[in-house]
Coordinates of C-alpha atoms and ligand atoms in Angstrom, one line a residue:
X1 CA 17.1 -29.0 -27.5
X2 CA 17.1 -33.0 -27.1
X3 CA 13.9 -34.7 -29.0
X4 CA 12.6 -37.9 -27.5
X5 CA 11.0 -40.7 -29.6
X6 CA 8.8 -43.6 -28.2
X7 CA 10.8 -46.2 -27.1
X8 CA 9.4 -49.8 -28.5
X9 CA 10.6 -52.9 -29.1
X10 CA 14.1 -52.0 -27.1
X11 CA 14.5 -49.2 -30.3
X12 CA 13.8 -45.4 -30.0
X13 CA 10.5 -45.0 -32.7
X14 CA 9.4 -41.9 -34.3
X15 CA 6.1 -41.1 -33.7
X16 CA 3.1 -42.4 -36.4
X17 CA 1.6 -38.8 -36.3
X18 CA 5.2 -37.4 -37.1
X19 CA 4.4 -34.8 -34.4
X20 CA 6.3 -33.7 -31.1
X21 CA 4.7 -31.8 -27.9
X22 CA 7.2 -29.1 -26.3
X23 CA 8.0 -29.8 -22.7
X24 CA 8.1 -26.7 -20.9
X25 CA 10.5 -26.1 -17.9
X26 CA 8.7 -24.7 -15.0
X27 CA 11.7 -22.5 -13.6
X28 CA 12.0 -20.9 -17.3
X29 CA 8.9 -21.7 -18.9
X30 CA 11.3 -22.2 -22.1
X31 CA 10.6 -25.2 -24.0
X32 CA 13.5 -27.8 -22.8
X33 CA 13.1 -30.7 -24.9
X34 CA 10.3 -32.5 -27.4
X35 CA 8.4 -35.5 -26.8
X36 CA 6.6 -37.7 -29.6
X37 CA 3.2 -37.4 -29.6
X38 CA 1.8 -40.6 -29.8
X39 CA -1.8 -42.0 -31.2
X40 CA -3.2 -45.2 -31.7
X41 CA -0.9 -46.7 -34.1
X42 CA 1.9 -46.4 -31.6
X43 CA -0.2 -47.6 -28.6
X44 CA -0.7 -51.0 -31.0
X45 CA 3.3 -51.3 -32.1
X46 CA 4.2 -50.7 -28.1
X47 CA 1.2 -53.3 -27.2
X48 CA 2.4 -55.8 -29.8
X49 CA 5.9 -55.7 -29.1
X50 CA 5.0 -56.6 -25.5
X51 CA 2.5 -58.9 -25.9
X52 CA 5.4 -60.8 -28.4
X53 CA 7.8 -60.4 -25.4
X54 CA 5.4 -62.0 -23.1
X55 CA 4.2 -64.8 -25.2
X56 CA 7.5 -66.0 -27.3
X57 CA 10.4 -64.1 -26.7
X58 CA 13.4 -64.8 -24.0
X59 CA 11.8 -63.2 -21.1
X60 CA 8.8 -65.9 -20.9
X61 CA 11.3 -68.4 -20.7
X62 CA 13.2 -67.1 -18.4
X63 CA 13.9 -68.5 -14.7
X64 CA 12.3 -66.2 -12.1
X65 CA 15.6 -66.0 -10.4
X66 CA 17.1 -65.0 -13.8
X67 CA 14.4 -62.1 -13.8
X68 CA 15.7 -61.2 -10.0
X69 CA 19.0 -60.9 -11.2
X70 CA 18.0 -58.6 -14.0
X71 CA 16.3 -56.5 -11.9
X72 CA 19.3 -56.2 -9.2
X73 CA 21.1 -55.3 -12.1
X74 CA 18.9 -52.1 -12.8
X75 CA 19.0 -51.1 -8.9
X76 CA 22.7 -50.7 -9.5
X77 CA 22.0 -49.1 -13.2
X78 CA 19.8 -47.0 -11.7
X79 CA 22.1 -45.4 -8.8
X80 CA 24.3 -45.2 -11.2
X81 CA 22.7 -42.9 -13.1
X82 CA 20.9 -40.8 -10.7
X83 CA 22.8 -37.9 -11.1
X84 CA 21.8 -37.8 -14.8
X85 CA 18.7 -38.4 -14.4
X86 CA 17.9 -36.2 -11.4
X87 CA 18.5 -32.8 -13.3
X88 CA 16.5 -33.8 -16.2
X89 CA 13.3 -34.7 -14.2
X90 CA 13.5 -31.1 -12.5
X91 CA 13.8 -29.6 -16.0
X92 CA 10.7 -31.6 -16.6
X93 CA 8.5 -30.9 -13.4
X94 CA 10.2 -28.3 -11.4
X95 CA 11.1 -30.6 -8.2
X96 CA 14.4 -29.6 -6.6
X97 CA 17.5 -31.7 -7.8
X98 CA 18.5 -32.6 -4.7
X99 CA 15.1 -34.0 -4.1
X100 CA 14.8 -36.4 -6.9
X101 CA 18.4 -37.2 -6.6
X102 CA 17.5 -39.2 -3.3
X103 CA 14.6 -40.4 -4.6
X104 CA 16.2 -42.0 -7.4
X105 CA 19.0 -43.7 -4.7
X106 CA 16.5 -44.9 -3.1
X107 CA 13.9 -46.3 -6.1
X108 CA 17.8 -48.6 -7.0
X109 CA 16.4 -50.6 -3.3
X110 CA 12.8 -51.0 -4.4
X111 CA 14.4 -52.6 -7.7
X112 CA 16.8 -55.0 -5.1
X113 CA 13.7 -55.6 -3.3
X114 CA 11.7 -57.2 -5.7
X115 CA 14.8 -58.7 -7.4
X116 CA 14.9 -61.2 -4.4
X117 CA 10.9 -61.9 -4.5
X118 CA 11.2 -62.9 -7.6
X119 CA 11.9 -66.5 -7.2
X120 CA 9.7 -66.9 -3.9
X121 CA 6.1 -66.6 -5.9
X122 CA 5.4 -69.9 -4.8
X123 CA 1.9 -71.7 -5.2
X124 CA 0.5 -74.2 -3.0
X125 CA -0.3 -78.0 -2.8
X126 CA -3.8 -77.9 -1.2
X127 CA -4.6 -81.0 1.1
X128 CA -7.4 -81.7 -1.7
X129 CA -10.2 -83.5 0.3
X130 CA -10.6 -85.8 -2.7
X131 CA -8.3 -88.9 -2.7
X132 CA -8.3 -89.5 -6.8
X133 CA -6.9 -85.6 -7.5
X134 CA -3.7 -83.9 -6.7
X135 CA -4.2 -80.2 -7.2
X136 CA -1.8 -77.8 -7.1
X137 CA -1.7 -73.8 -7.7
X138 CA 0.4 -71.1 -9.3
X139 CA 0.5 -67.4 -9.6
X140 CA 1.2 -66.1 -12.8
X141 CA 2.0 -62.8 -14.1
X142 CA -1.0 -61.4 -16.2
X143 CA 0.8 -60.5 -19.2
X144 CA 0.9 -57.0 -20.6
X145 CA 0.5 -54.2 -18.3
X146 CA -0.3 -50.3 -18.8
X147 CA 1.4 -48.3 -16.1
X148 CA 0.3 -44.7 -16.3
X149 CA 1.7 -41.7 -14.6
X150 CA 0.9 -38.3 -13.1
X151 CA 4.2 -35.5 -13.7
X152 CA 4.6 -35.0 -10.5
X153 CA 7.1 -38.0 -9.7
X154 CA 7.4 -39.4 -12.7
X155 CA 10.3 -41.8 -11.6
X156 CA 9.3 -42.5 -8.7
X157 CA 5.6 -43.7 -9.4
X158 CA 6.7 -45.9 -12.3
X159 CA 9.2 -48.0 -10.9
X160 CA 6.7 -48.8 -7.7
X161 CA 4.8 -50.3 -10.9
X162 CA 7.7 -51.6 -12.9
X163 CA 9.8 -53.3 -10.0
X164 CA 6.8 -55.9 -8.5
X165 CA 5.3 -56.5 -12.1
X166 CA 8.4 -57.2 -13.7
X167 CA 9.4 -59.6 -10.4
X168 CA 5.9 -61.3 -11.3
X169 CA 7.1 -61.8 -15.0
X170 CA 4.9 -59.4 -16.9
X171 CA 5.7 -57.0 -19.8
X172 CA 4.9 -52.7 -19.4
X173 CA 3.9 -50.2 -21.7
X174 CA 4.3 -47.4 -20.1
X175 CA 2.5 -43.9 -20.8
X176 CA 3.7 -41.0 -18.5
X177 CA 2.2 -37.5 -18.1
X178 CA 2.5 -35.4 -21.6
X179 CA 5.1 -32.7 -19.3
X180 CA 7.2 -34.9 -17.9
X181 CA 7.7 -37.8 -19.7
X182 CA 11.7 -37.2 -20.3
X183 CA 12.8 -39.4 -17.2
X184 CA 10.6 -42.6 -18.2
X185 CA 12.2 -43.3 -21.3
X186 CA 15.4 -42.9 -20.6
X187 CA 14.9 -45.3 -18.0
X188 CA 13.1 -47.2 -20.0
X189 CA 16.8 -47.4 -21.8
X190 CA 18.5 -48.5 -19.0
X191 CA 16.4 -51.5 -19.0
X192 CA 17.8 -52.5 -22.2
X193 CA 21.7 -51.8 -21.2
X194 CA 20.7 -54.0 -17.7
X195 CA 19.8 -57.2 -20.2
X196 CA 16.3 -56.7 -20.3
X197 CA 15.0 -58.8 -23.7
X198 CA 13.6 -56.2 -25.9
X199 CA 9.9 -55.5 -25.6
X200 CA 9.5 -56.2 -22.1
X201 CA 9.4 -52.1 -21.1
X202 CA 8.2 -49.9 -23.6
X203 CA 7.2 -46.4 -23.5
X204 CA 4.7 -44.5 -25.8
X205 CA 4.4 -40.9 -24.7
X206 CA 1.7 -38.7 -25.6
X207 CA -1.8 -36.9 -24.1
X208 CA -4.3 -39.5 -21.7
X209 CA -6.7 -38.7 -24.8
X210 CA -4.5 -39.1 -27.6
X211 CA -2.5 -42.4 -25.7
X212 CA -4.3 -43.6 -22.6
X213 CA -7.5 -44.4 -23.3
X214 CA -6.4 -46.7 -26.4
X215 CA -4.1 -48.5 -24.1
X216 CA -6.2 -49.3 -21.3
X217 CA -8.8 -50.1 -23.8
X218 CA -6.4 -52.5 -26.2
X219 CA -7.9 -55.8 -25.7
X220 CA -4.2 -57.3 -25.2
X221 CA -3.6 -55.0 -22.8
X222 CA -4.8 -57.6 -19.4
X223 CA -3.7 -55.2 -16.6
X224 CA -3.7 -51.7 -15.7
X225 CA -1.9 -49.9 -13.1
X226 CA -2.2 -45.6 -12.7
X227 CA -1.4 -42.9 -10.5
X228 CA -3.3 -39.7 -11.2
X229 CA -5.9 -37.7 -10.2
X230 CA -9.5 -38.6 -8.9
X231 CA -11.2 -37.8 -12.9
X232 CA -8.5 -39.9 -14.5
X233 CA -8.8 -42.7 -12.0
X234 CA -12.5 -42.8 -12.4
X235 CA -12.5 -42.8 -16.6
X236 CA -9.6 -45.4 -16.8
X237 CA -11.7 -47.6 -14.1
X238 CA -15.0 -47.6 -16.0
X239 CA -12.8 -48.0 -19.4
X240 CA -11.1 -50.9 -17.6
X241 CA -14.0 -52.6 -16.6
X242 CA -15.5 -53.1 -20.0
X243 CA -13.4 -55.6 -20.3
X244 CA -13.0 -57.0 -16.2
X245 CA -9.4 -56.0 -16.5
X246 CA -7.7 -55.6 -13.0
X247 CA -6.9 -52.0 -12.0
X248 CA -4.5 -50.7 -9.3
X249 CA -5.0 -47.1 -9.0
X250 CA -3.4 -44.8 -6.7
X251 CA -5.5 -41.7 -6.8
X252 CA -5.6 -38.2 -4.9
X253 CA -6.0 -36.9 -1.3
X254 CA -7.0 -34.4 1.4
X255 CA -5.1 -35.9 4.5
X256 CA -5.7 -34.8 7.9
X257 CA -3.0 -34.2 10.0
X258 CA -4.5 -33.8 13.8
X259 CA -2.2 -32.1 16.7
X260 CA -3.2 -32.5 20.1
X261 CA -2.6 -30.0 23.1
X262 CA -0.4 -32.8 24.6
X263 CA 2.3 -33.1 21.3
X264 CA 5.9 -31.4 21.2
X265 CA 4.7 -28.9 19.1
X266 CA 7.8 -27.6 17.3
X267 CA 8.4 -31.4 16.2
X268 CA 4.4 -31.4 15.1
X269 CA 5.3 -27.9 13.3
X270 CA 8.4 -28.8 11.7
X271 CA 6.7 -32.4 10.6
X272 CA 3.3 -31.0 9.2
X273 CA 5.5 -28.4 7.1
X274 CA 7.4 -31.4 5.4
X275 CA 4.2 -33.1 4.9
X276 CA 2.8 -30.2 3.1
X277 CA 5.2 -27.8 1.6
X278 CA 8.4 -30.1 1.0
X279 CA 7.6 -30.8 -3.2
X280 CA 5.3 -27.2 -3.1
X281 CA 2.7 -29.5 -1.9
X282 CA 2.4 -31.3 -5.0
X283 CA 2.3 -34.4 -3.5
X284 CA -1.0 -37.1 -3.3
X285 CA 0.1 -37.8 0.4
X286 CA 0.2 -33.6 1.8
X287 CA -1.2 -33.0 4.7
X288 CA -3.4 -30.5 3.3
X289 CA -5.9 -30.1 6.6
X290 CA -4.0 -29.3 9.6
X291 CA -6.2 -30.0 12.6
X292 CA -5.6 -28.4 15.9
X293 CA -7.1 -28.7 19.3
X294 CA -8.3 -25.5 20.5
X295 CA -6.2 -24.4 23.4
X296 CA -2.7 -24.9 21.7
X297 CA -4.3 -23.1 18.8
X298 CA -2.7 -20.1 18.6
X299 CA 0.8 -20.9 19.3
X300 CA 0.9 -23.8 17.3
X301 CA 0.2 -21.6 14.1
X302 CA 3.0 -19.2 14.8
X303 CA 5.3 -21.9 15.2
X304 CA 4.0 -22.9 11.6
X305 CA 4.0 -19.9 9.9
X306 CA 7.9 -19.3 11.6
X307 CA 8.5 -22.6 9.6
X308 CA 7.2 -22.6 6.9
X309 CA 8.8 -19.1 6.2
X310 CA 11.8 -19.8 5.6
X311 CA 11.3 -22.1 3.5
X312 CA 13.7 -21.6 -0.3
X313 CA 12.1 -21.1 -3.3
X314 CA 14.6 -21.1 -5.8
X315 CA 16.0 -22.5 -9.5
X316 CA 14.9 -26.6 -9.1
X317 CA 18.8 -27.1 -10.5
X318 CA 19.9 -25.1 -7.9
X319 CA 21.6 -27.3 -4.7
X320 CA 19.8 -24.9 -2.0
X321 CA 16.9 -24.3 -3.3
X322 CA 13.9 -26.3 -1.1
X323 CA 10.4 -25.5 -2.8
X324 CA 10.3 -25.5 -6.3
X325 CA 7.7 -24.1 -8.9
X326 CA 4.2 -25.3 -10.0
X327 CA 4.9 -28.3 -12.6
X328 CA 3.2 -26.5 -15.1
X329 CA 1.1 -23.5 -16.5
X330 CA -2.4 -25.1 -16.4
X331 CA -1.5 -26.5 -12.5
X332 CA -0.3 -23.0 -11.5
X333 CA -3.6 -21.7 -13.0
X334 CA -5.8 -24.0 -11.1
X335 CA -3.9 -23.4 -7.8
X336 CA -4.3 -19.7 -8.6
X337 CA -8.2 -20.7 -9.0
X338 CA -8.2 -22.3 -6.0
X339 CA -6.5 -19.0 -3.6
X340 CA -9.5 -17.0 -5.5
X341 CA -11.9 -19.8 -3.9
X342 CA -10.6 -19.4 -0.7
X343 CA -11.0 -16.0 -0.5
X344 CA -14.2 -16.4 -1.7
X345 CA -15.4 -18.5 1.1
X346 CA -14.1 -15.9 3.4
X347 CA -11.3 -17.9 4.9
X348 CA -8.1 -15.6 6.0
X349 CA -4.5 -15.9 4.6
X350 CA -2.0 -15.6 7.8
X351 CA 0.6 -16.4 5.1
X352 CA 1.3 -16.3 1.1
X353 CA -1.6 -16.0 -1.0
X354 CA -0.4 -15.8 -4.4
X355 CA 2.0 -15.8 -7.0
X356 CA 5.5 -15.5 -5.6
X357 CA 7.1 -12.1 -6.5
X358 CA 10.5 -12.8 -5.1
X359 CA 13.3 -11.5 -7.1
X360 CA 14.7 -14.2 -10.0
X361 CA 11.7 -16.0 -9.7
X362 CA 9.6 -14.0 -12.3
X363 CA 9.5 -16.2 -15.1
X364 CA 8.7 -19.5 -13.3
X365 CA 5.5 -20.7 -12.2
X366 CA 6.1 -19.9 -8.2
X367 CA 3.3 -19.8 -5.9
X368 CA 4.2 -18.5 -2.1
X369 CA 3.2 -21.0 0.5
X370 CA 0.2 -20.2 1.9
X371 CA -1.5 -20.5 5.1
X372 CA -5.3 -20.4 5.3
X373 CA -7.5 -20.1 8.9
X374 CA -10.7 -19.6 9.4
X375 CA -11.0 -22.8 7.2
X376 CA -14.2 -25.1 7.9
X377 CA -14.5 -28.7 6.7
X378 CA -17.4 -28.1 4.3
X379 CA -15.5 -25.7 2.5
X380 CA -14.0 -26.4 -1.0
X381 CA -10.7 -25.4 -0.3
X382 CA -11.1 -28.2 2.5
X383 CA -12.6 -31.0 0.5
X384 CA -10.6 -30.8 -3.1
X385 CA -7.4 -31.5 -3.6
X386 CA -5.4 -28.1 -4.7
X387 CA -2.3 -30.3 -5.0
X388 CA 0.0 -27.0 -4.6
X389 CA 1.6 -25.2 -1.6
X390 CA -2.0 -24.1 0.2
X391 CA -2.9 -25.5 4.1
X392 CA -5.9 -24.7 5.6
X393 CA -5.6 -25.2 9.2
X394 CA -8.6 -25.8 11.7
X395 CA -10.2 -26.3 15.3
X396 CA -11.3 -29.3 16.7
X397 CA -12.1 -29.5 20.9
X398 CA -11.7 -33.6 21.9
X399 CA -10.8 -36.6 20.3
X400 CA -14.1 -37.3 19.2
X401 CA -14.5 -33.8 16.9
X402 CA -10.7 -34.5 15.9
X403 CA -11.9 -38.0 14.0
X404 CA -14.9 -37.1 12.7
X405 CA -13.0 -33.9 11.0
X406 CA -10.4 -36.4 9.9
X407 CA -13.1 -38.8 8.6
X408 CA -15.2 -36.1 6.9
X409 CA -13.7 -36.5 3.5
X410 CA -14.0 -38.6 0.2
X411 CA -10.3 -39.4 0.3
X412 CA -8.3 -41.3 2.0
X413 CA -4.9 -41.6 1.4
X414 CA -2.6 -40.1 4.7
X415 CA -3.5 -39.2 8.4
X416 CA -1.0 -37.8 10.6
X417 CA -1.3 -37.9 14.7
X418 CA 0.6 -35.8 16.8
X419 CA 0.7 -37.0 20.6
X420 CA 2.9 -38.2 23.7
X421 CA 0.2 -40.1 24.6
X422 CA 1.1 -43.4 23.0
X423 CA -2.5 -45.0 23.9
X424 CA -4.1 -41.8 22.5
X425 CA -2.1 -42.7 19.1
X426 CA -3.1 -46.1 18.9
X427 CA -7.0 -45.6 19.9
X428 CA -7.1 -42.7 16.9
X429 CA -4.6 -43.9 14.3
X430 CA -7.2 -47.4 14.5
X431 CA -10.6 -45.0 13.9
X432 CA -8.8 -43.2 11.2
X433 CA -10.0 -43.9 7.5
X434 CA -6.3 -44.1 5.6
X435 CA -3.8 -46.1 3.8
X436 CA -1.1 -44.5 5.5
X437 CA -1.3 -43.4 9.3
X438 CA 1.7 -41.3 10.6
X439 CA 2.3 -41.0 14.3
X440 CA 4.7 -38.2 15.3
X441 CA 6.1 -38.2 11.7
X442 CA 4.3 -37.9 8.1
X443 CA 5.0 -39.0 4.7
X444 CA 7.7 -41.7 5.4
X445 CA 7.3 -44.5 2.4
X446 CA 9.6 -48.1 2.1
X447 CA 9.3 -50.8 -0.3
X448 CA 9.0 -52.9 2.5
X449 CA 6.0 -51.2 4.0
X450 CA 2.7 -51.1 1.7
X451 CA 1.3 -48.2 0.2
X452 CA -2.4 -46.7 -1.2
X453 CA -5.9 -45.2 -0.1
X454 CA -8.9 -45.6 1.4
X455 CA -12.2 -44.2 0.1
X456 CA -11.6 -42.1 -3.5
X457 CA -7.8 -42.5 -2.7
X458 CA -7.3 -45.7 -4.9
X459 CA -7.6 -49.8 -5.2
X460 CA -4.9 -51.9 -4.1
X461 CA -1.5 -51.6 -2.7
X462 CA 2.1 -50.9 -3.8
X463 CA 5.1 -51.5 -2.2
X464 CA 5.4 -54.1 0.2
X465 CA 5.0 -57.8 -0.2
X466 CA 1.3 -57.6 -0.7
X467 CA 2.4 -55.1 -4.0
X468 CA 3.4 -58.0 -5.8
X469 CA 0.3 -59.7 -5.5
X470 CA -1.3 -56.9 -8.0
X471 CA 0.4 -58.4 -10.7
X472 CA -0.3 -62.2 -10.2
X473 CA -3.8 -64.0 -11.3
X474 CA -3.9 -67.9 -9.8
X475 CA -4.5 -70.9 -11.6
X476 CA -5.2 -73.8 -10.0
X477 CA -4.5 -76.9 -12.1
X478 CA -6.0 -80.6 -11.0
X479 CA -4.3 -83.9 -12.1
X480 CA -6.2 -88.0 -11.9
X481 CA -4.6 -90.0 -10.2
X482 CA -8.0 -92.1 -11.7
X483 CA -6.4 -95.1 -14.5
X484 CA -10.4 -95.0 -15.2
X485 CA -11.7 -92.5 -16.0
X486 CA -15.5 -91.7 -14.2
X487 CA -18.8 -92.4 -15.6
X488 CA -19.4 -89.1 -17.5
X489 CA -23.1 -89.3 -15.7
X490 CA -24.5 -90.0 -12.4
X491 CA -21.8 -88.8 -10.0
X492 CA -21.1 -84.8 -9.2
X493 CA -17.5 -84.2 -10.8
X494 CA -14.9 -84.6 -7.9
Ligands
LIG1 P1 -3.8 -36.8 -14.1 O1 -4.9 -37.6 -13.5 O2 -4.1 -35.6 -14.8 O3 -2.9 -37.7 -15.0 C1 -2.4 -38.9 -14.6 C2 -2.1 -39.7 -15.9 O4 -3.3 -40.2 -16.4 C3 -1.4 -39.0 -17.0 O5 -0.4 -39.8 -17.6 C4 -2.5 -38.6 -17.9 O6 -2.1 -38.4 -19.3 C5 -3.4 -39.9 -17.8 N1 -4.8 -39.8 -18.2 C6 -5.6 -38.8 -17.9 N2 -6.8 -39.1 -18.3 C7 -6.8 -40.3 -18.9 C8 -7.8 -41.1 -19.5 N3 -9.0 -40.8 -19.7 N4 -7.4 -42.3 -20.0 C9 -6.1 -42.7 -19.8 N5 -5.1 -42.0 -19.2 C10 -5.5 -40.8 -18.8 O7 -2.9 -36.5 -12.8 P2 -1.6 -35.5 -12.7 O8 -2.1 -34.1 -12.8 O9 -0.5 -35.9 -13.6 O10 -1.1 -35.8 -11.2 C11 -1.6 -35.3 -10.1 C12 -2.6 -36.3 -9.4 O11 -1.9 -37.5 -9.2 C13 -3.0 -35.8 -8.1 O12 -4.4 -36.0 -7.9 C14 -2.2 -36.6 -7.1 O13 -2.8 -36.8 -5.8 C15 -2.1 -37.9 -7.8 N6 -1.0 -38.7 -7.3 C16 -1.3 -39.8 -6.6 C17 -0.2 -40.5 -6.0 C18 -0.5 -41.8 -5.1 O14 0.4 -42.6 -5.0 N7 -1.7 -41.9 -4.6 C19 1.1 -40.1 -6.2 C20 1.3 -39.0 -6.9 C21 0.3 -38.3 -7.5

């Protein structure tokens, strides 16, 4: 069993409490590998270590184009090593190999991305309406940032942090979720073999208790970026604010996924199955509340129970396998909680229901994919976010009910629309309160193409040009062009 230390300073670091956690494979529920388990005094060595980075070592000096070059460099590391990485992140969280290995391809182009906006952060020369001034402005990078992680795409989440703010010049510590922290830091050790100067990523791994509230609360910490759930996002924000520090947070959802009479319903069928059971619905974007108008009704459900059927569940290592286990024992409890709800508010399972009790899968933490009717929107299993394999489908009669179903929700992260009518699409997709709107398709994400929520679902953006922005604060800096100074009295300055 491999033991992972912090990673600090560009070195692997014991941790101060001389403690490890066990992380748990899903598929096995044997104990795969140990992290350190962090506390204060290692939040402070990983804090200093990029603050020093930041403030005197070779990375603030560098030329932003030397930074894009770095950062190229890690797109290739990356693809590189993706099919070394892949298998240990499914150990970690359960999420098919095959599955993370494309993801991690693809995170090398979100690196190559930012590489070339690197060197186009460009300020502005304002036409200053005052003749004895030149003004100018920059955008600068903030200085240390805390990036924080949910398990469920550990990879994935970081490096739409890690790519823009390290474009923008800034330094990371980086604290991923307690049960899968294993793929973090050993990216965070490619970093060093791409030519990264020590201390510009660092990773201290550890509980959000034990580790994240001292980092978002260390006052040389000047930027935080998370992905997590709704109660995280809301303690980090208030902790954040004690000290105005900007926050990006990309929080939880309960999209809507709406399929009028008029769609090609086996494409709507096939599309809202990926959206919600590809990843066992452990994904912030799942299209957790199917909507259907009321006359396809019927045979729209069988063709998503025929779908969604034959889905593979299956060992996460395993090529073939297409659904993978809960991430961990307390999530497969609370999803279990949640089936118990839903029986509870007297909805009806058409499909699943439970705890899978296929053959080989006995010792992993396997929940069958579940269908739920009878669902209405004031229901719990409707509002909260279950974030397993559990849909509840529902009714709606005209476009009107369809929105204000859609609407009806703290969260606002996805919406898919399923139509041929194109003007239909457009008219809805505008009235629909999301970050992400999906017509004839769901859950398609670029760098190129911004990403975050509405509502409950988050602040600010990632991906995209606009991501970059997160990580930049602007100084404007005004020069005399005055060989006399003013009188220091009598005239408004400027
Ligand atoms: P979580 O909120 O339990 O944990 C997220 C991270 O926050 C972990 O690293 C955790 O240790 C840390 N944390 C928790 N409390 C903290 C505190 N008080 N101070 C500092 N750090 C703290 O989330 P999770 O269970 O790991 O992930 C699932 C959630 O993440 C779901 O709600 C899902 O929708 C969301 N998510 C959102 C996106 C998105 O892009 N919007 C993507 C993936 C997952």
């Amino acid at each position: 069993m491999k033991t992972y230390n912090h990673f600090i300073d560009g070195k692997w670091a014991e941790p101060a409490t001389g403690l490890w956690l066990e992380s748990e494979n899903p598929y096995t529920r044997q104990t795969w590998a140990r992290i350190a388990r962090g506390n204060t005094a290692d939040v402070d060595a990983a804090v200093e270590a990029a603050l020093q980075a930041f403030e005197t070592g070779p990375w603030t000096r560098m030329t932003a184009s030397a930074r894009g070059k770095l950062l190229w460099r890690m797109g290739d590391l990356l693809e590189a090593n993706a099919d070394r990485l892949a298998p240990l992140e499914s150990l970690d969280n359960g999420r098919p190999v095959e599955d993370v290995k494309g993801i991690i391809r693809h995170l090398s182009d979100y690196f190559r991305y930012f590489a070339g906006l690197a060197d186009k952060i460009e300020g502005a020369v304002p036409p200053i309406e005052k003749p004895d001034y030149f003004n100018y402005t920059r955008h600068e990078p903030y200085g240390v940032v805390a990036a924080i992680t949910p398990w469920n795409s550990p990879l994935l989440l970081v490096v739409w942090k890690l790519a823009p703010g390290l474009a923008a010049g800034n330094t990371f510590v980086l604290k991923p979720h307690e049960v899968a922290s294993v793929g973090t830091l050993e990216l965070a050790a490619l970093f060093t073999q791409a030519g990264f100067p020590d201390g510009v990523v660092n990773v201290v791994t550890g509980t959000g208790a034990e580790v994240g509230e001292h980092l978002v609360g260390h006052p040389d910490v000047r930027k935080v970026a998370v992905t997590g759930g709704e109660l995280a996002g809301r303690a980090i924000y208030q902790l954040a604010a004690r000290d105005f520090k900007p926050v990006t947070l990309e929080l939880g959802g309960k999209s809507p996924n709406i399929v009028f009479a008029d769609a090609n319903l086996d494409n709507a069928a096939k599309g809202s199955v990926m959206g919600m059971f590809n990843t066992s619905g452990q994904a912030c974007i799942a299209c957790s509340r199917v909507l259907v108008q009321d006359n396809v009704y019927e045979a729209f459900l069988e063709k998503l129970i025929e779908h969604t059927s034959a889905a593979r569940l299956g060992d996460p290592l395993d090529p073939a396998t297409e659904m993978g286990p809960m991430g961990c024992r307390p999530h497969f409890e609370k999803v279990m909680t949640y089936l118990k709800i839903a029986a509870d508010e007297g909805t009806k399972v058409v499909l699943g229901g439970g705890a899978s009790t296929r053959p080989g899968l006995e010792n992993g933490y396997f929940i069958e994919p579940t269908i739920l009717t009878e669902v209405t929107n004031d229901m719990r299993v409707a509002r909260e976010e279950i974030f397993g394999p559990v849909m509840t489908v529902l009714r709606f009669k005209d476009d009107e009910e369809a929105i204000r179903i859609a609407n009806d929700t703290s969260f606002g992260l996805g919406a898919g629309v399923w139509t041929e009518d194109m003007r239909r699409a457009i008219r809805v997709s505008d009235r629909l309160q999301a970050g992400s709107v999906y017509v004839n398709s769901y859950r398609v994400v670029s760098y190129m193409s911004p990403f975050g929520g509405y509502k409950n679902s988050g602040l600010g953006r990632e991906n995209g040009q606009e991501a970059i922005r997160e990580y930049l604060q602007t100084k404007s800096v005004w020069i005399s062009l005055n060989d006399t100074a003013p009188p220091p009295f009598g005239k408004p300055y400027g």
